[in-house]
XYZ file of C-alpha atoms in Angstrom:
516
model
C 8.844 -30.038 42.555
C 5.081 -29.688 42.307
C 3.060 -31.046 45.208
C 0.697 -33.596 43.624
C -1.570 -33.764 46.659
C -2.115 -30.022 46.624
C -2.574 -30.118 42.843
C -5.359 -32.643 43.324
C -7.212 -30.255 45.622
C -6.708 -27.382 43.187
C -8.217 -29.435 40.377
C -11.215 -30.371 42.504
C -11.754 -26.780 43.609
C -11.588 -25.621 39.987
C -13.986 -28.358 38.845
C -16.514 -27.396 41.543
C -16.259 -23.705 40.617
C -16.359 -24.003 36.804
C -16.959 -27.557 35.567
C -20.175 -28.232 37.483
C -18.686 -30.906 39.743
C -21.253 -31.715 42.429
C -20.277 -31.926 46.093
C -21.700 -35.468 46.264
C -19.141 -36.579 43.641
C -16.075 -34.912 45.177
C -14.718 -37.956 47.030
C -15.168 -40.124 43.947
C -13.252 -37.742 41.713
C -10.568 -37.159 44.349
C -9.826 -40.879 44.255
C -9.854 -40.861 40.455
C -7.290 -38.048 40.435
C -5.123 -39.765 43.061
C -4.950 -42.785 40.807
C -4.172 -40.765 37.673
C -1.471 -38.751 39.460
C -0.122 -41.932 41.101
C -0.698 -40.785 44.644
C -1.662 -42.984 47.585
C -3.387 -40.433 49.798
C -4.881 -36.948 49.591
C -3.627 -33.682 50.997
C -4.029 -33.545 54.787
C -3.443 -29.832 55.315
C -6.151 -27.170 55.178
C -5.073 -24.754 52.433
C -6.839 -21.592 51.264
C -7.658 -22.143 47.590
C -10.326 -19.439 47.273
C -8.271 -17.631 44.606
C -9.173 -20.418 42.191
C -12.800 -19.293 42.208
C -11.723 -16.059 40.511
C -9.828 -17.620 37.577
C -11.022 -16.630 34.098
C -9.166 -19.451 32.346
C -7.629 -22.740 33.480
C -4.136 -21.942 32.176
C -2.268 -21.812 35.500
C -3.724 -25.097 36.718
C -3.277 -26.817 33.343
C 0.373 -25.702 33.214
C 0.977 -27.024 36.731
C -0.725 -30.307 35.827
C 1.433 -30.732 32.720
C 4.642 -29.933 34.594
C 3.741 -32.429 37.321
C 3.024 -35.141 34.753
C 6.423 -34.669 33.080
C 8.338 -34.344 36.381
C 6.912 -37.603 37.648
C 7.285 -39.582 34.444
C 3.559 -39.910 33.774
C 4.064 -38.715 30.202
C 6.829 -37.483 27.940
C 7.281 -33.756 27.348
C 5.623 -33.941 23.918
C 2.591 -35.723 25.407
C 1.838 -33.335 28.256
C -1.029 -31.547 26.464
C -2.649 -34.930 25.808
C -2.528 -35.656 29.524
C -4.007 -32.315 30.571
C -6.811 -32.723 28.025
C -7.520 -36.166 29.448
C -7.753 -34.894 33.031
C -9.904 -31.900 32.080
C -12.156 -34.289 30.187
C -12.550 -36.488 33.256
C -13.573 -33.474 35.327
C -16.044 -32.139 32.724
C -19.725 -33.173 32.682
C -20.569 -36.158 30.494
C -21.747 -35.369 26.938
C -25.284 -36.485 27.798
C -25.345 -34.177 30.818
C -24.148 -31.250 28.702
C -26.886 -31.876 26.133
C -29.566 -32.116 28.789
C -28.437 -28.888 30.466
C -28.149 -27.061 27.133
C -31.717 -27.914 26.155
C -33.030 -27.204 29.653
C -31.518 -23.715 29.524
C -32.783 -23.159 25.972
C -36.330 -24.088 26.961
C -36.354 -22.169 30.235
C -34.147 -19.130 29.584
C -33.618 -18.955 25.832
C -30.959 -19.875 23.303
C -28.424 -17.274 24.457
C -28.310 -18.709 27.973
C -27.819 -22.182 26.520
C -24.981 -20.974 24.267
C -23.365 -19.102 27.142
C -23.345 -22.329 29.142
C -21.719 -24.407 26.385
C -19.190 -21.737 25.445
C -18.158 -21.046 29.044
C -17.706 -24.765 29.680
C -15.603 -25.082 26.508
C -13.315 -22.293 27.719
C -13.156 -23.430 31.334
C -12.290 -27.044 30.483
C -9.469 -25.825 28.210
C -10.960 -26.912 24.881
C -11.255 -23.338 23.590
C -7.785 -21.843 24.052
C -8.856 -18.360 25.099
C -5.425 -17.160 26.231
C -3.680 -18.319 23.071
C -6.392 -16.686 20.972
C -5.845 -13.363 22.752
C -2.224 -13.336 21.567
C -3.225 -13.174 17.902
C -2.502 -9.944 16.049
C -5.738 -8.224 14.986
C -6.653 -5.015 13.241
C -9.295 -3.502 10.952
C -8.857 -1.831 7.589
C -11.436 0.794 6.624
C -11.716 1.053 2.843
C -14.277 3.728 2.123
C -17.648 2.303 3.085
C -16.255 -1.212 3.442
C -14.137 -2.795 6.163
C -11.800 -5.772 6.346
C -10.762 -7.553 9.522
C -7.274 -9.033 9.550
C -5.726 -11.409 12.064
C -2.365 -13.139 12.189
C -3.404 -16.413 13.792
C -0.577 -17.892 15.830
C -2.187 -21.314 16.263
C -3.220 -22.149 12.703
C -0.759 -24.010 10.437
C -0.547 -22.814 6.850
C -1.833 -25.337 4.315
C -1.145 -25.505 0.601
C -4.056 -25.913 -1.842
C -2.560 -29.125 -3.223
C -2.317 -30.562 0.302
C -5.987 -29.742 0.918
C -7.069 -31.356 -2.359
C -5.296 -34.594 -1.395
C -7.631 -34.979 1.599
C -10.413 -36.013 -0.763
C -8.516 -39.058 -2.008
C -5.787 -39.797 0.519
C -5.603 -43.191 2.179
C -5.686 -43.099 5.958
C -3.627 -45.453 8.123
C -6.406 -45.749 10.665
C -10.161 -45.710 10.178
C -11.064 -44.380 13.611
C -11.946 -41.569 13.755
C -12.196 -41.072 10.000
C -11.294 -37.375 10.336
C -10.931 -34.649 12.951
C -14.554 -33.548 12.585
C -16.207 -36.914 13.140
C -18.547 -37.438 16.075
C -16.254 -40.264 17.208
C -13.658 -37.678 18.258
C -15.737 -37.028 21.381
C -13.525 -38.439 24.139
C -10.814 -39.674 21.756
C -7.356 -39.871 23.364
C -5.372 -38.564 20.418
C -1.624 -38.894 19.969
C 1.397 -36.756 19.104
C 0.126 -36.137 15.560
C -3.598 -36.105 16.378
C -5.128 -33.734 18.971
C -6.783 -35.167 22.060
C -10.527 -34.647 22.300
C -11.387 -35.903 25.799
C -12.520 -32.425 26.815
C -14.628 -31.580 23.763
C -18.351 -31.206 24.425
C -20.943 -30.958 21.670
C -24.694 -30.473 21.365
C -26.858 -32.573 19.046
C -29.452 -31.083 16.702
C -31.270 -31.834 13.460
C -30.559 -29.965 10.216
C -32.408 -30.833 7.021
C -33.823 -33.934 8.683
C -30.309 -35.243 9.390
C -28.344 -35.711 12.604
C -25.801 -32.958 13.222
C -23.962 -31.554 16.213
C -22.353 -28.249 17.128
C -19.151 -27.424 18.971
C -17.050 -24.326 19.552
C -13.788 -24.053 17.654
C -10.557 -24.236 19.660
C -9.049 -21.817 17.099
C -11.841 -19.243 17.436
C -11.154 -16.755 14.655
C -13.979 -14.578 15.989
C -16.475 -14.302 18.835
C -18.048 -17.670 19.744
C -16.716 -19.312 16.582
C -18.956 -22.342 16.192
C -18.761 -25.375 13.914
C -21.825 -27.388 12.886
C -20.920 -30.908 11.788
C -22.842 -33.729 10.152
C -22.803 -36.980 12.118
C -22.247 -38.737 8.786
C -18.736 -38.726 7.368
C -19.782 -37.512 3.917
C -17.930 -35.053 1.631
C -18.792 -31.377 1.453
C -21.412 -30.540 -1.154
C -23.566 -27.569 -2.075
C -27.147 -28.162 -3.193
C -30.715 -27.266 -2.321
C -30.518 -29.209 0.933
C -27.621 -26.972 2.024
C -30.034 -24.040 1.957
C -32.552 -25.963 4.072
C -29.863 -26.837 6.599
C -28.516 -23.317 7.100
C -32.076 -22.003 7.475
C -32.830 -24.743 10.015
C -29.711 -23.644 11.873
C -30.670 -19.977 12.164
C -34.187 -20.938 13.231
C -32.580 -22.881 16.092
C -29.751 -20.341 16.681
C -31.209 -16.925 15.725
C -28.299 -15.374 17.658
C -25.699 -16.805 15.246
C -24.850 -16.630 11.572
C -23.905 -19.825 9.696
C -22.313 -20.537 6.341
C -20.901 -23.321 4.224
C -17.590 -23.341 2.440
C -17.707 -23.996 -1.272
C -17.311 -27.711 -1.868
C -14.316 -27.760 -4.212
C -10.530 -27.526 -3.747
C -8.930 -24.056 -3.947
C -12.215 -22.262 -3.217
C -13.286 -24.436 -0.290
C -11.963 -24.687 3.256
C -9.180 -26.868 4.614
C -11.492 -29.857 5.241
C -13.520 -31.070 2.270
C -14.074 -34.709 3.214
C -16.660 -34.086 5.955
C -19.745 -31.890 5.598
C -19.708 -29.016 8.072
C -20.600 -25.333 8.426
C -18.986 -22.462 10.303
C -20.847 -19.818 12.256
C -20.983 -17.863 15.470
C -21.831 -14.618 17.159
C -19.960 -12.259 14.855
C -21.263 -9.917 12.176
C -18.789 -10.348 9.336
C -17.484 -7.404 7.288
C -19.467 -8.580 4.241
C -22.640 -8.557 6.329
C -22.101 -4.859 7.020
C -21.753 -4.057 3.310
C -24.661 -2.485 1.456
C -26.337 -3.324 -1.852
C -24.996 -1.796 -5.070
C -27.623 -3.142 -7.512
C -31.221 -3.968 -6.598
C -33.200 -6.708 -8.331
C -36.611 -8.313 -8.008
C -37.878 -11.852 -8.680
C -41.385 -11.462 -10.080
C -42.396 -14.930 -8.900
C -41.251 -14.125 -5.346
C -41.972 -10.456 -4.683
C -41.541 -10.945 -0.923
C -37.820 -11.546 -1.454
C -35.527 -8.537 -1.705
C -32.672 -9.372 -4.103
C -29.456 -7.496 -4.683
C -25.788 -7.628 -5.655
C -23.743 -6.977 -2.536
C -21.374 -3.998 -2.550
C -18.421 -6.263 -1.855
C -15.037 -7.135 -3.343
C -16.011 -10.576 -4.588
C -19.219 -11.669 -6.322
C -22.038 -12.055 -3.803
C -25.833 -12.000 -3.922
C -28.002 -11.005 -0.975
C -31.560 -12.212 -0.388
C -33.861 -10.880 2.355
C -37.381 -11.942 3.297
C -39.643 -12.735 6.225
C -40.910 -15.725 4.241
C -38.637 -18.694 4.818
C -40.383 -20.641 2.071
C -39.857 -17.922 -0.548
C -36.251 -17.112 0.328
C -35.420 -20.835 0.311
C -36.855 -21.239 -3.190
C -34.908 -18.285 -4.569
C -31.683 -19.376 -2.851
C -32.026 -22.927 -4.178
C -32.580 -21.534 -7.650
C -29.389 -19.462 -7.368
C -27.424 -22.525 -6.251
C -28.753 -24.702 -9.067
C -28.336 -22.104 -11.826
C -24.800 -21.212 -10.726
C -23.674 -24.853 -10.818
C -24.399 -24.891 -14.589
C -23.512 -21.290 -15.503
C -20.799 -20.503 -18.042
C -19.725 -17.018 -19.125
C -16.822 -17.119 -21.573
C -16.113 -13.339 -21.553
C -15.600 -13.552 -17.777
C -13.518 -16.737 -17.947
C -16.198 -18.702 -16.075
C -16.635 -22.329 -17.111
C -19.040 -24.555 -15.202
C -17.146 -27.656 -16.343
C -14.084 -28.603 -18.367
C -13.403 -32.204 -19.358
C -16.274 -33.288 -17.136
C -14.792 -31.658 -14.027
C -17.041 -29.182 -12.185
C -15.629 -25.728 -11.343
C -18.612 -23.758 -10.019
C -19.600 -23.837 -6.383
C -20.833 -21.278 -3.882
C -21.063 -20.400 -0.201
C -24.609 -19.974 1.170
C -24.582 -17.963 4.413
C -27.660 -17.392 6.578
C -28.581 -15.182 9.533
C -31.700 -13.613 11.014
C -32.600 -10.067 11.900
C -35.742 -10.355 13.985
C -38.275 -12.137 11.787
C -36.299 -11.456 8.616
C -34.121 -14.112 7.005
C -30.956 -12.911 5.256
C -29.093 -15.233 2.902
C -25.823 -14.222 1.245
C -24.502 -16.425 -1.548
C -20.873 -15.961 -2.617
C -20.248 -17.268 -6.141
C -16.982 -19.192 -6.590
C -15.075 -20.926 -9.405
C -11.889 -22.997 -9.058
C -10.686 -23.237 -12.667
C -6.922 -23.096 -13.242
C -4.790 -22.021 -16.208
C -1.156 -21.983 -17.309
C -0.873 -18.419 -16.039
C -2.646 -19.214 -12.767
C -2.002 -22.890 -11.907
C -3.158 -22.303 -8.320
C -6.486 -20.904 -9.491
C -7.681 -18.151 -11.811
C -10.061 -16.880 -9.114
C -7.594 -17.490 -6.310
C -4.993 -15.192 -4.749
C -2.613 -14.348 -7.573
C 1.094 -15.246 -7.257
C 2.227 -11.723 -6.347
C 0.231 -12.040 -3.120
C 1.313 -15.546 -2.075
C 3.936 -14.197 0.302
C 1.025 -12.962 2.428
C -1.654 -15.561 1.710
C -1.329 -18.673 -0.438
C -3.957 -20.863 1.199
C -7.411 -21.231 -0.309
C -9.685 -18.281 0.343
C -12.470 -20.039 2.185
C -15.720 -18.926 3.747
C -14.298 -16.745 6.508
C -11.857 -14.813 4.312
C -14.458 -14.459 1.575
C -16.657 -12.674 4.122
C -13.816 -10.254 4.895
C -12.036 -11.735 7.905
C -8.533 -12.685 6.820
C -6.722 -15.359 8.801
C -3.051 -14.962 7.956
C -0.255 -17.445 8.800
C 1.681 -17.127 12.061
C 5.020 -16.609 10.268
C 3.915 -13.076 9.396
C 4.179 -11.888 12.993
C 7.934 -12.395 12.795
C 8.435 -11.494 9.150
C 6.406 -8.272 9.094
C 8.317 -6.990 12.118
C 11.609 -7.747 10.342
C 10.430 -5.866 7.259
C 9.508 -2.860 9.396
C 13.031 -2.957 10.872
C 14.447 -2.678 7.348
C 12.202 0.277 6.495
C 13.093 2.103 9.706
C 16.814 1.532 9.194
C 17.261 -0.693 12.242
C 18.312 -3.466 9.842
C 20.274 -2.766 6.662
C 18.461 -3.363 3.367
C 20.487 -5.990 1.496
C 18.823 -6.914 -1.786
C 21.446 -9.566 -2.558
C 20.922 -11.297 0.788
C 17.158 -11.315 0.234
C 17.642 -13.203 -3.049
C 18.959 -16.199 -1.089
C 16.187 -18.797 -0.895
C 17.336 -19.733 2.613
C 16.629 -16.204 3.835
C 13.507 -16.009 6.017
C 12.403 -12.939 4.043
C 13.036 -14.414 0.592
C 9.295 -14.773 -0.129
C 8.889 -11.047 0.653
C 11.779 -9.770 -1.499
C 9.512 -8.030 -4.034
C 7.385 -6.511 -1.285
C 10.488 -5.215 0.522
C 11.937 -3.776 -2.685
C 8.661 -1.992 -3.421
C 8.420 -0.529 0.077
C 12.100 0.427 0.139
C 11.696 2.371 -3.110
C 8.484 3.983 -1.910
C 9.680 5.115 1.510
C 13.516 5.061 1.345
C 14.915 2.970 4.184
C 15.912 4.825 7.318
C 13.534 7.765 6.928
C 10.635 6.212 8.827
C 10.251 5.727 12.560
C 9.502 2.177 13.704
C 5.876 3.204 14.271
C 5.646 4.633 10.754
C 7.365 1.566 9.311
C 4.917 -0.751 11.081
C 2.026 1.285 9.650
C 3.501 1.132 6.135
C 3.865 -2.650 6.317
C 0.344 -3.039 7.677
C -1.044 -0.816 4.913
C 0.653 -3.040 2.336
C -0.980 -6.125 3.875
C -4.354 -4.365 3.914
C -4.175 -3.727 0.186
C -3.034 -7.268 -0.516
C -6.063 -8.665 1.325
C -8.381 -6.324 -0.584
C -6.793 -7.309 -3.900
C -7.007 -11.014 -3.086
C -10.766 -10.709 -2.620
C -10.841 -8.943 -5.970
C -8.950 -11.899 -7.468
C -11.661 -14.261 -6.178
C -14.465 -12.268 -7.800
C -15.857 -14.289 -10.688
C -17.473 -11.129 -12.046
C -14.926 -8.312 -12.064
C -15.879 -4.688 -11.559
C -15.635 -3.834 -15.262
C -18.081 -3.712 -18.160
C -17.643 -7.399 -19.006
C -18.066 -8.414 -15.370
C -21.132 -6.240 -14.864
C -22.761 -7.649 -17.981
C -21.934 -11.207 -16.948
C -23.305 -10.701 -13.446
C -26.533 -9.265 -14.811
C -26.793 -12.224 -17.184
C -26.563 -14.610 -14.259
C -29.099 -12.663 -12.213
C -31.515 -12.958 -15.141
C -30.754 -16.696 -15.337
C -32.384 -17.358 -11.960
C -35.304 -14.996 -12.640
C -34.077 -11.703 -11.151
C -34.587 -8.430 -13.026
C -32.743 -5.224 -12.225
C -34.830 -2.459 -10.682
C -34.355 0.620 -12.816
């Protein structure tokens, strides 16, 4: 049995070391904890708890807290994470205090110090699950002069495109909060089907003249993965004001990049009913790509324009003039919304339904603004009912979800099931498990979705002739190529004569001429 009195002292020690609990408030919070843990008096013994000051993450204390809560009937087993989030929220500084400290640090020591404060607090109060994130599988794939980053994320549920589209029209059983991004989640208790948010802390700012706030993502697909969210529960959209907002963001956070998902199902992210951006302190693979075709806008000579040397269709703008780069970027956004190119299968609208959208992404390099705009289209066909410019069916065993902003920039977030399934496939290739084509044709088989992949690899390598290390490498190489090909699927302008001509036609449409 866990000693609740000692647990109380551990929580207080941790809060003083990492959650900015002041000595003057210790007695107050001790009594709060005694009440929450249903204790009548504190610990009377003097115990050495100095080891707590050296903890990198709160995992050990959170686990002990959850076990205590279940042991003593405070919560049911399935509610224990709600309880720990509640307690960590109590011990964290108030949202107003966090905002005041963030801006004080920004003004006195710079934006990085302010971000370090907010991020460290988000980790230490168990909102950002640093330990769980570290368990994700990660690797890089070097493809000539380009690189992809691939992660099997063990905390992210796989969503179907049709499920995501329903979010735009679905009826909710409760109106508070309206969605998981809303400002009203700050301090919300949650329930078994809705995550607790007592320990979330956000910072308010203004983007495009509107009230927004930023928070760090508990999923954290990359370093300091940050989400910027509108305080208004309004649907995602891409327009000229999107450009203003992302430029406002990088002026405030020159240490971070920021980008918006496209605002349509299939090509957008998993949340389309609330305007938000994703950013953070990570240089994405697309950002490291060069320029394959240089252009110039005669009306804005200060802006360097080019087609990015990337798998999908992206345009890069660079300039030290915010005003000029904003005008060119807005022109790209507006022209793309209405652009149709029949030879490339691009239709701006069919039956009054819009198909074109894009992802504006901004960052700064010193005084220079850099804006990447990924062109997207979500049209479907009989051959490709999940999307013509979406991952094609032969790749759905690896990735069926919409290819949103993060994947489009070259960081693939693959479903957790692949950790288990890819290892099983490697066992077949190495001969540790017998290859049984008939068994794989059974829809109940865990590897049924991979039957074609397994057959291909079995024919290529002959099962039993590879070591487990070689088999793992062969499976990983297959996944690498799938991810590369998926990005090729999403390219609205393919790397062929028709695609090159169509891309040049669009560049001309917003006033850019190729430099010969």
